[in-house]
Coordinates of C-alpha atoms in Angstrom, one line a residue:
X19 CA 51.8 15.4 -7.1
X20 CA 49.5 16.9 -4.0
X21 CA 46.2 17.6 -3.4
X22 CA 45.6 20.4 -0.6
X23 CA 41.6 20.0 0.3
X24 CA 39.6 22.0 2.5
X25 CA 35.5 21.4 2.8
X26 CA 32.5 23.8 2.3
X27 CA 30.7 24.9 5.5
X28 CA 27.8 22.9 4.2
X29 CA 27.5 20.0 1.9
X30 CA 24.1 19.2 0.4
X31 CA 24.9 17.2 -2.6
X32 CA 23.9 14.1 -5.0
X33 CA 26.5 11.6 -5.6
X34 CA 26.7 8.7 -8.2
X35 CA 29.2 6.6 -7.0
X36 CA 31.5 4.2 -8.7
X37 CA 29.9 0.7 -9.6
X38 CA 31.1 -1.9 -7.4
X39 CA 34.4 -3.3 -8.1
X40 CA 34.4 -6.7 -6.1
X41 CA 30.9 -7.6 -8.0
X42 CA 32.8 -6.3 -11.1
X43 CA 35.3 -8.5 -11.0
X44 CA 33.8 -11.4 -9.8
X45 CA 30.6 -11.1 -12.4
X46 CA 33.7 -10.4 -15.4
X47 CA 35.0 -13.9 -14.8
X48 CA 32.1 -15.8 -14.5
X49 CA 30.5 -14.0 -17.7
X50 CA 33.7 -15.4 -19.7
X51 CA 33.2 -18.7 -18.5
X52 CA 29.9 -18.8 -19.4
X53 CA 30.7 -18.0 -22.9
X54 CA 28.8 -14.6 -23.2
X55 CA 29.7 -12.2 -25.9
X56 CA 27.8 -9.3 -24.0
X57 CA 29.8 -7.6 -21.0
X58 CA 27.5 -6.5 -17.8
X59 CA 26.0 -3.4 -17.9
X60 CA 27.2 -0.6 -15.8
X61 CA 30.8 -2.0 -15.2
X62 CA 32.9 0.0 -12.8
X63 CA 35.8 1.8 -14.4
X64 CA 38.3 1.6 -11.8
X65 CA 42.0 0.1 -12.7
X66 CA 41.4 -3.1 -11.1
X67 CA 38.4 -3.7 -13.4
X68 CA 39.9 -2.2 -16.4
X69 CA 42.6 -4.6 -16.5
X70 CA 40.9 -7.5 -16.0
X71 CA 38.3 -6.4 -19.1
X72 CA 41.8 -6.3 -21.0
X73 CA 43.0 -9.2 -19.8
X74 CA 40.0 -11.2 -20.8
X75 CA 39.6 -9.7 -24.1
X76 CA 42.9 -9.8 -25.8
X77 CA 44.5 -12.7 -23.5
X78 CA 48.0 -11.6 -24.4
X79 CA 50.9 -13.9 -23.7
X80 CA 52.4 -11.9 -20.6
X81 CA 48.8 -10.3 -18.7
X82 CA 50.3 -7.6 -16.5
X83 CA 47.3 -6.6 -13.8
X84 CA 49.9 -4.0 -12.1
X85 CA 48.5 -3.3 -8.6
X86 CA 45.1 -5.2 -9.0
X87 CA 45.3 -7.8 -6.6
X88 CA 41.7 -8.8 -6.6
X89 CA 42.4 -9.4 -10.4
X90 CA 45.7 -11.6 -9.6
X91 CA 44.0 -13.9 -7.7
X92 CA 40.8 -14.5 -9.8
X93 CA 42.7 -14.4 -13.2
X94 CA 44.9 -17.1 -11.4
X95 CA 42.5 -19.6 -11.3
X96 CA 41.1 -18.6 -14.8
X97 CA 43.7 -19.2 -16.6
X98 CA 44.3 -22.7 -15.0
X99 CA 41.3 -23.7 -16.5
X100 CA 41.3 -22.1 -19.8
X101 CA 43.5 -22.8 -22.6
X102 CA 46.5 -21.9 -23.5
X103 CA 50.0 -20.5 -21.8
X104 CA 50.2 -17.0 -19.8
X105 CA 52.3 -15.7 -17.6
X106 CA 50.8 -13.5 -15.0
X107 CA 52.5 -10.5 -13.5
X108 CA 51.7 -7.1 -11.7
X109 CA 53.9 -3.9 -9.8
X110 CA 56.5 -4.4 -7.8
X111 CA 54.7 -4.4 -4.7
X112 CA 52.1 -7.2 -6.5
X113 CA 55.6 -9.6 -6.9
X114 CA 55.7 -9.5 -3.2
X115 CA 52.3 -10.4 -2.2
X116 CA 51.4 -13.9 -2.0
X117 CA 49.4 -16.2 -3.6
X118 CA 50.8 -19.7 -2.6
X119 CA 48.0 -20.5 -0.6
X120 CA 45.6 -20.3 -3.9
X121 CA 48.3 -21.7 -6.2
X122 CA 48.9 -24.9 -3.6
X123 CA 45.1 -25.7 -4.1
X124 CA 45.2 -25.3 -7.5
X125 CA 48.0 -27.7 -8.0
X126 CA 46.6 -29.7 -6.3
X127 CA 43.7 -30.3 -8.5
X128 CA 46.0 -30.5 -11.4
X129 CA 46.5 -27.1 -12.3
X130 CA 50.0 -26.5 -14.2
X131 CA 51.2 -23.5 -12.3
X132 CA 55.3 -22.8 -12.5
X133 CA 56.9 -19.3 -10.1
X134 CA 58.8 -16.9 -12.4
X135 CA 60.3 -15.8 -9.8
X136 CA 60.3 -15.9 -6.3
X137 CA 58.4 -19.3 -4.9
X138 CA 55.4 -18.3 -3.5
X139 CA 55.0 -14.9 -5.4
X140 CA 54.0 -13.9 -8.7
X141 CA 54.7 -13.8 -11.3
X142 CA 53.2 -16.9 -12.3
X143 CA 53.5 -19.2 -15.7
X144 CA 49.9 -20.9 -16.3
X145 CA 49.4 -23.4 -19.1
X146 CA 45.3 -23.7 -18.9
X147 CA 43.7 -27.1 -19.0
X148 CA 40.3 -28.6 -18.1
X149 CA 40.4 -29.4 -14.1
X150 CA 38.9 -32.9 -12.7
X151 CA 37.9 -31.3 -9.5
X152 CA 37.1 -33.4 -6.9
X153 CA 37.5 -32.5 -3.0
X154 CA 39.7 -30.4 -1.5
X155 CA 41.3 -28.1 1.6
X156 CA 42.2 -24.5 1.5
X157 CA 42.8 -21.9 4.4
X158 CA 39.9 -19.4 5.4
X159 CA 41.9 -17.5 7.3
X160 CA 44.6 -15.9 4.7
X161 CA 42.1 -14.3 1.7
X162 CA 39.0 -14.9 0.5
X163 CA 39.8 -13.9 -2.5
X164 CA 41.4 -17.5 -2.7
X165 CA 38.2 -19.1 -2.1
X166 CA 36.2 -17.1 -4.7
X167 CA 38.6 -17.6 -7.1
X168 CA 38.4 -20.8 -7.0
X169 CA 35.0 -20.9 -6.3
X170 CA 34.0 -19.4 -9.8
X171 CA 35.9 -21.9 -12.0
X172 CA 34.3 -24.8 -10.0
X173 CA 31.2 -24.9 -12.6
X174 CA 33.5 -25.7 -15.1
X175 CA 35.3 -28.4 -13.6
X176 CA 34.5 -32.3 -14.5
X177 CA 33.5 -33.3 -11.0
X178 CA 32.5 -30.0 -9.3
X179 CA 34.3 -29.1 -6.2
X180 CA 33.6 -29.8 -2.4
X181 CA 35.7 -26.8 -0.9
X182 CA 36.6 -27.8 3.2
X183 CA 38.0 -24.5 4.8
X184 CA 40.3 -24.9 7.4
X185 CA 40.7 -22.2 10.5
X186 CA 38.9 -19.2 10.8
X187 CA 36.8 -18.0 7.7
X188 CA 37.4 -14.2 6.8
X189 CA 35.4 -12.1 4.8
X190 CA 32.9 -14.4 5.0
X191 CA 29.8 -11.9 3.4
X192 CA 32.5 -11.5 0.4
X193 CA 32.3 -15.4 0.0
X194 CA 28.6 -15.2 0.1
X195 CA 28.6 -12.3 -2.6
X196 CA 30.5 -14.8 -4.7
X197 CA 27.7 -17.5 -4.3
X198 CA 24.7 -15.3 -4.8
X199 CA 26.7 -14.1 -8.0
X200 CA 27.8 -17.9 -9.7
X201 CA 24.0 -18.6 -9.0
X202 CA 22.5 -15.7 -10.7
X203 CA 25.0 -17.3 -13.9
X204 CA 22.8 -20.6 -12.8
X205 CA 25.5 -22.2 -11.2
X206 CA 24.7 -24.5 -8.6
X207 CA 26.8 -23.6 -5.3
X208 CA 25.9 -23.5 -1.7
X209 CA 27.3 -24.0 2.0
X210 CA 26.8 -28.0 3.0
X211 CA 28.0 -26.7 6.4
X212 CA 30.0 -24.3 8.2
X213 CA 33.0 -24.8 6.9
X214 CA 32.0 -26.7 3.7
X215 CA 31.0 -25.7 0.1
X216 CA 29.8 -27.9 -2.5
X217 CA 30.1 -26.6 -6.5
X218 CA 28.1 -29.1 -8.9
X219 CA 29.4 -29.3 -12.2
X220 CA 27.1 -27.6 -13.9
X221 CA 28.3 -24.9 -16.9
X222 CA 26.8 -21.4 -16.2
X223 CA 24.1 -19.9 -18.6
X224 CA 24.6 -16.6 -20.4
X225 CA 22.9 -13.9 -19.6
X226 CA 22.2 -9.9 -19.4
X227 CA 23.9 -8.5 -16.1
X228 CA 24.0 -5.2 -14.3
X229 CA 26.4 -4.4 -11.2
X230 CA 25.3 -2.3 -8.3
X231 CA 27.1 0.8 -7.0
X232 CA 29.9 0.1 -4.3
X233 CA 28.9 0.0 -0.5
X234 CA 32.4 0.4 -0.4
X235 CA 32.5 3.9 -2.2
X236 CA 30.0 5.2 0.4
X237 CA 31.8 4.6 3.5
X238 CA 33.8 7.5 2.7
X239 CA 30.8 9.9 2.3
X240 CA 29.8 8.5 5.6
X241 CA 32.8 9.8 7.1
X242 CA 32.7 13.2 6.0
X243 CA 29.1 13.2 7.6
X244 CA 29.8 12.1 10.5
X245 CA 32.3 14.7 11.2
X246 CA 30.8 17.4 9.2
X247 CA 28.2 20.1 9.8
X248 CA 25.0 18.1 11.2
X249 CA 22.8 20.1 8.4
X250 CA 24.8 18.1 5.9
X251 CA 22.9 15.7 3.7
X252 CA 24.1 13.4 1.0
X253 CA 22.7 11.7 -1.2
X254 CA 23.9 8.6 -2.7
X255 CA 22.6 6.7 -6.3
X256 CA 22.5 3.0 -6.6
X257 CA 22.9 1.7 -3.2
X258 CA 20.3 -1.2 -2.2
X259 CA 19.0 -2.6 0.8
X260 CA 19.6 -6.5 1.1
X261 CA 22.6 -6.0 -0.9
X262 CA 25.6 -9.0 -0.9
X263 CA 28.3 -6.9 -0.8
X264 CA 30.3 -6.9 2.0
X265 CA 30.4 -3.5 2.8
X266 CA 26.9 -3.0 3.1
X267 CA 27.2 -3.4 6.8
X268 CA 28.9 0.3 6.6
X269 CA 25.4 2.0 7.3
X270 CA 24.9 -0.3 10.7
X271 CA 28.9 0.8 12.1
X272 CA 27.9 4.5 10.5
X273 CA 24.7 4.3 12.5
X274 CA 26.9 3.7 15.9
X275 CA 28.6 6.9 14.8
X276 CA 25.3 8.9 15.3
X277 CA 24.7 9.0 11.1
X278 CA 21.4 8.3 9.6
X279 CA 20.6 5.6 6.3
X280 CA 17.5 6.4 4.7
X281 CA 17.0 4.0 1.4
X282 CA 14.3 6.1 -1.3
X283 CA 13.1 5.6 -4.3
X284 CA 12.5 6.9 -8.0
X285 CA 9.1 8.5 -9.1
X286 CA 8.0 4.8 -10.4
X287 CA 8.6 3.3 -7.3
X288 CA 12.0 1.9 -7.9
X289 CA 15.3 2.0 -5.4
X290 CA 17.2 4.9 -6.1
X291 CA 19.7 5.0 -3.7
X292 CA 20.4 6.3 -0.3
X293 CA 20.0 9.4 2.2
X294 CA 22.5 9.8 4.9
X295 CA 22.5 12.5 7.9
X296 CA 24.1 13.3 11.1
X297 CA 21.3 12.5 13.4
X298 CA 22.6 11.2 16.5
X299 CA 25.0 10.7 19.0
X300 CA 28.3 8.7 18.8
X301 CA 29.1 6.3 21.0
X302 CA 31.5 6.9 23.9
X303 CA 33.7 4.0 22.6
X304 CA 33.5 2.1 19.4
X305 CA 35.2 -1.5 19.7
X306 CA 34.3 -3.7 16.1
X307 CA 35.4 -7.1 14.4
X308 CA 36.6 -6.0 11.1
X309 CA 36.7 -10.1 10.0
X310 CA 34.2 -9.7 7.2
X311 CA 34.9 -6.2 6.4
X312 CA 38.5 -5.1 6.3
X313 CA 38.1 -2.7 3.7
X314 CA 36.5 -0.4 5.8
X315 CA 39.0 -0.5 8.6
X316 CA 40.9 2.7 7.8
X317 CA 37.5 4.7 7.3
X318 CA 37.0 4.0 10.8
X319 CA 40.3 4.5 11.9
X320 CA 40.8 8.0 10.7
X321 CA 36.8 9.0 11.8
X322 CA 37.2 7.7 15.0
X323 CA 40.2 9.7 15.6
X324 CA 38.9 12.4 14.4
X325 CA 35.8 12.3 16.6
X326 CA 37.9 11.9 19.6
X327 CA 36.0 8.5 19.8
X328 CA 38.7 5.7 21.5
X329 CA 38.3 2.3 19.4
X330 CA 39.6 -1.2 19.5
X331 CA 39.2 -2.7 16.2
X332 CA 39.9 -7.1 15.7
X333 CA 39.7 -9.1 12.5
X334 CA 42.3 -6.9 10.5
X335 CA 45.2 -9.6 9.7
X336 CA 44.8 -9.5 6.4
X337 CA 45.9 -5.6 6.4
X338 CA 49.3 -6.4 6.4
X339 CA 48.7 -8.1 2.8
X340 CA 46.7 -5.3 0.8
X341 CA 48.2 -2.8 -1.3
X342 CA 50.3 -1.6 1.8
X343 CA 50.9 -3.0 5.3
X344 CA 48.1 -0.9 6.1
X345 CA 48.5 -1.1 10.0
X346 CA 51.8 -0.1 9.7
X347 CA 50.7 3.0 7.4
X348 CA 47.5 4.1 9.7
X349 CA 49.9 3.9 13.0
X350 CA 52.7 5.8 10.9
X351 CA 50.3 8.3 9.5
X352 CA 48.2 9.3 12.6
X353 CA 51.6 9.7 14.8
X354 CA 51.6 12.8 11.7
X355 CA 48.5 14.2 13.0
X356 CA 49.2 13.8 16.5
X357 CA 47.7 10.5 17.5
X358 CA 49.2 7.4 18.9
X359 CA 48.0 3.8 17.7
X360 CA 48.9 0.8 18.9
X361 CA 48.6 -3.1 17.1
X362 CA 48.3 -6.0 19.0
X363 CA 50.2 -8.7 16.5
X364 CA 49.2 -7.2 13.5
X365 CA 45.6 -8.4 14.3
X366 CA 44.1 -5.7 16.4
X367 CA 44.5 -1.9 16.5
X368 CA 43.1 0.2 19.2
X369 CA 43.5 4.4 20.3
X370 CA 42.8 4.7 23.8
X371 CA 43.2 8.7 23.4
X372 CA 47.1 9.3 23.5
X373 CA 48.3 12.2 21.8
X374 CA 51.8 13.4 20.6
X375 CA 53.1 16.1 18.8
X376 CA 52.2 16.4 15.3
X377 CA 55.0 16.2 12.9
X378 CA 56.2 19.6 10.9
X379 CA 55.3 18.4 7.8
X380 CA 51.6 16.5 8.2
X381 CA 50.8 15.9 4.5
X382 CA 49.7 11.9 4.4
X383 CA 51.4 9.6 2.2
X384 CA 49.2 7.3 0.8
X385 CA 51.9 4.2 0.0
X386 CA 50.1 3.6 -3.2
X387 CA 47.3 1.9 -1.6
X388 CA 43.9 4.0 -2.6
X389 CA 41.8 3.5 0.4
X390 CA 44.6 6.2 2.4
X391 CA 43.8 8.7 0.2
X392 CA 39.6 8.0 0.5
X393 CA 39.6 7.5 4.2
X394 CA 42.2 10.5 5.0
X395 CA 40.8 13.2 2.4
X396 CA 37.4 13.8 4.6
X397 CA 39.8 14.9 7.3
X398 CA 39.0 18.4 5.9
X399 CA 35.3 18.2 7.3
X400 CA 37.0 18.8 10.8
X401 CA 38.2 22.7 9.4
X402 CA 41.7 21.6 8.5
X403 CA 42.8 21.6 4.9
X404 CA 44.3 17.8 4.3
X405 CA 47.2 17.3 2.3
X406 CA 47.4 14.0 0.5
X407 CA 50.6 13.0 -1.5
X408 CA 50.4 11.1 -4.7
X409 CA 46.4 11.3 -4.7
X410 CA 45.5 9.8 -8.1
X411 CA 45.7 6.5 -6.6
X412 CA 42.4 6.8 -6.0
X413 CA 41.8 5.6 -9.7
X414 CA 42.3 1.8 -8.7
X415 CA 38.7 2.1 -7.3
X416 CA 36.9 5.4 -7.0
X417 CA 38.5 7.1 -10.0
X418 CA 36.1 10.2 -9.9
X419 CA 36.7 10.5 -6.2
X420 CA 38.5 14.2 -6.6
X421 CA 35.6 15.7 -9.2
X422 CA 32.9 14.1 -6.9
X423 CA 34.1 16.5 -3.6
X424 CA 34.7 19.4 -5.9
X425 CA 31.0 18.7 -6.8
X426 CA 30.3 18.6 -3.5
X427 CA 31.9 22.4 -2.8
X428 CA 35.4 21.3 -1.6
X429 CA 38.6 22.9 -3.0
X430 CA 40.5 19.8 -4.1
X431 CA 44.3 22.0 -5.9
X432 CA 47.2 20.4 -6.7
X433 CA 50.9 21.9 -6.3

């Protein structure tokens, strides 16, 4: 399948976005440890979160989370401390991302973890027992999914856990989130020092739950304002200042792109979400650490481009390890378009303005990673209809992404 989009003149528009899927996830496990029988309110329905919701509710004997890596890693350490046997397994592209790093700790605080197949890789056998805990290393500088995996089943362990990162600490705000989360469950969890977090054991508490919209969700409606008409104004539900996600920091990076946040609020007084405009202008040169938000990399790789703006972007290792080799696939795609990228080690990527000539056939493959199809579909806003191949991968986080432009006034047609 393709989508072939092209974008109204003006957009003037009301979004609801997607709920966030990282605080999903993370809120999903925690809630099962802590016994509740009540699932959070406003859940997102992407296809990471909907197979962890199936996972934890029928806890069949082979869990296959397909492309949801997010769900891999925190349904890892889950099952080593719940009981039972499982093996755990996902796509094709899931069996060669690894997890040794998380399933090395784990081990080592007695977890009985066994490779299916390939050492290092999943699929994984789990047979789920109570954990000592204790004290132990890990890496910060491969996922932090690892560390908030483990993170969450601390609680539960007999001694708590005093987690020493080692090396660089990435995604650091995601860690945080993690935190803020296990401590609204009443766990007790906190940084001792820089590198250093102590778990108490301390079970978590039931309660009542609702999940914010995703920062992450936004950055894409960013994009098409910053390259779009500078009437445009959208507005976008659920978004709060002070938020823990990650992503949040999308508004301050947006603002260095010359577009606007303005938080309101509902007739009684209440946040209600955000308005964003096209107020000033860009920078002549945009140079970022991505370290604690690699997610948004791509956005600001395609807008960038697209404003002619040169960038040099650091802190994106962990690119090579998503759903795609996503340096690899930005350089790849661009050179499409007519833009040359370079990488510096896989680390760093930077456009210093080189063109090329565009390829014949410019229709962006999307390498069944979602964020290629949400970063490169507001492409149109420059006049240009986009043509994205295979674009229902957008369901793995923003599944409403294609009815939310149409609401907007873009043509979004398949052929």
């Amino acid at each position: 399948m393709k989508y072939d989009i092209s974008a109204p003149s003006l957009i003037d528009t009301t979004i609801d976005l997607p709920s966030s899927k990282s605080m999903s996830n993370r809120a999903l496990i925690i809630n099962a440890l802590a016994g509740g029988d009540k699932v959070p309110e406003n859940l997102s329905d992407c296809d990471d979160t909907e197979v962890m919701i199936d996972a934890l509710h029928n806890m069949p004997p082979v869990i296959d989370i397909k492309a949801a890596g997010t769900s891999m890693r925190f349904m890892t350490a889950y099952l080593s401390v719940t009981p039972g046997e499982h093996v755990i397994t996902g796509t094709e592209r899931m069996k060669h991302r690894p997890i040794a790093v998380l399933v090395d700790t784990l081990r080592r605080l007695g977890a009985d973890i066994t490779y299916e197949g390939e050492q290092g890789f999943p699929p994984l056998r789990i047979k789920g027992s109570p954990l000592e805990g204790g004290e132990v290393q890990m890496a910060g500088n491969v996922s932090s999914q690892y560390i908030s995996a483990l993170l969450m089943i601390a609680p539960v362990m007999r001694r708590g856990l005093t987690l020493r990162l080692t090396g660089d600490i990435i995604s650091r705000p995601y860690i945080d989130m993690t935190l803020w989360q296990m401590g609204e469950y009443g766990a007790e969890a906190e940084w001792t020092d820089h590198n250093t977090i102590e778990v108490k054991p301390k079970p978590y508490s039931r309660r009542e739950y609702r999940i914010e919209n995703d920062w992450s969700a936004a950055s894409y409606w960013y994009e098409m304002v910053a390259l779009g008409n500078p009437d445009n104004c959208v507005t976008l539900t659920g978004l709060l200042d002070g938020s823990k996600q990650g992503d949040s920091s999308v508004r301050y990076i947006f603002s260095l792109l010359g577009v606007k946040t303005d938080f309101v609020e509902d007739p009684t007084g209440q946040p209600a979400g955000i308005v964003i405009r096209r107020k000033r202008r860009c920078v002549p040169r945009l140079e970022y650490d991505f370290l604690n938000s690699p997610d948004l990399a791509q956005t600001f790789v395609v807008c960038c481009v697209a404003l002619g703006v040169p960038f040099h972007f650091t802190g994106l290792q962990t690119l090579k390890i998503k759903e795609t080799d996503r340096i690899e696939a930005l350089k790849r795609e661009m050179r499409k378009l007519g833009y040359v990228l370079h990488d510096v080690d896989g680390r760093e990527l930077y456009w210093n303005g080189e063109r090329c000539d565009p390829a014949e056939d410019r229709s962006i493959d999307t390498y069944e990673d979602h964020r290629m199809a949400l970063a490169f579909a507001p492409l149109a806003m420059t006049g240009e209809t986009v043509t994205i191949n295979n674009p229902m991968v957008v369901t793995k986080s923003y599944p409403h992404y294609w009815d939310d432009l149409r609401k907007a006034g873009f043509n979004v047609t398949d052929r």
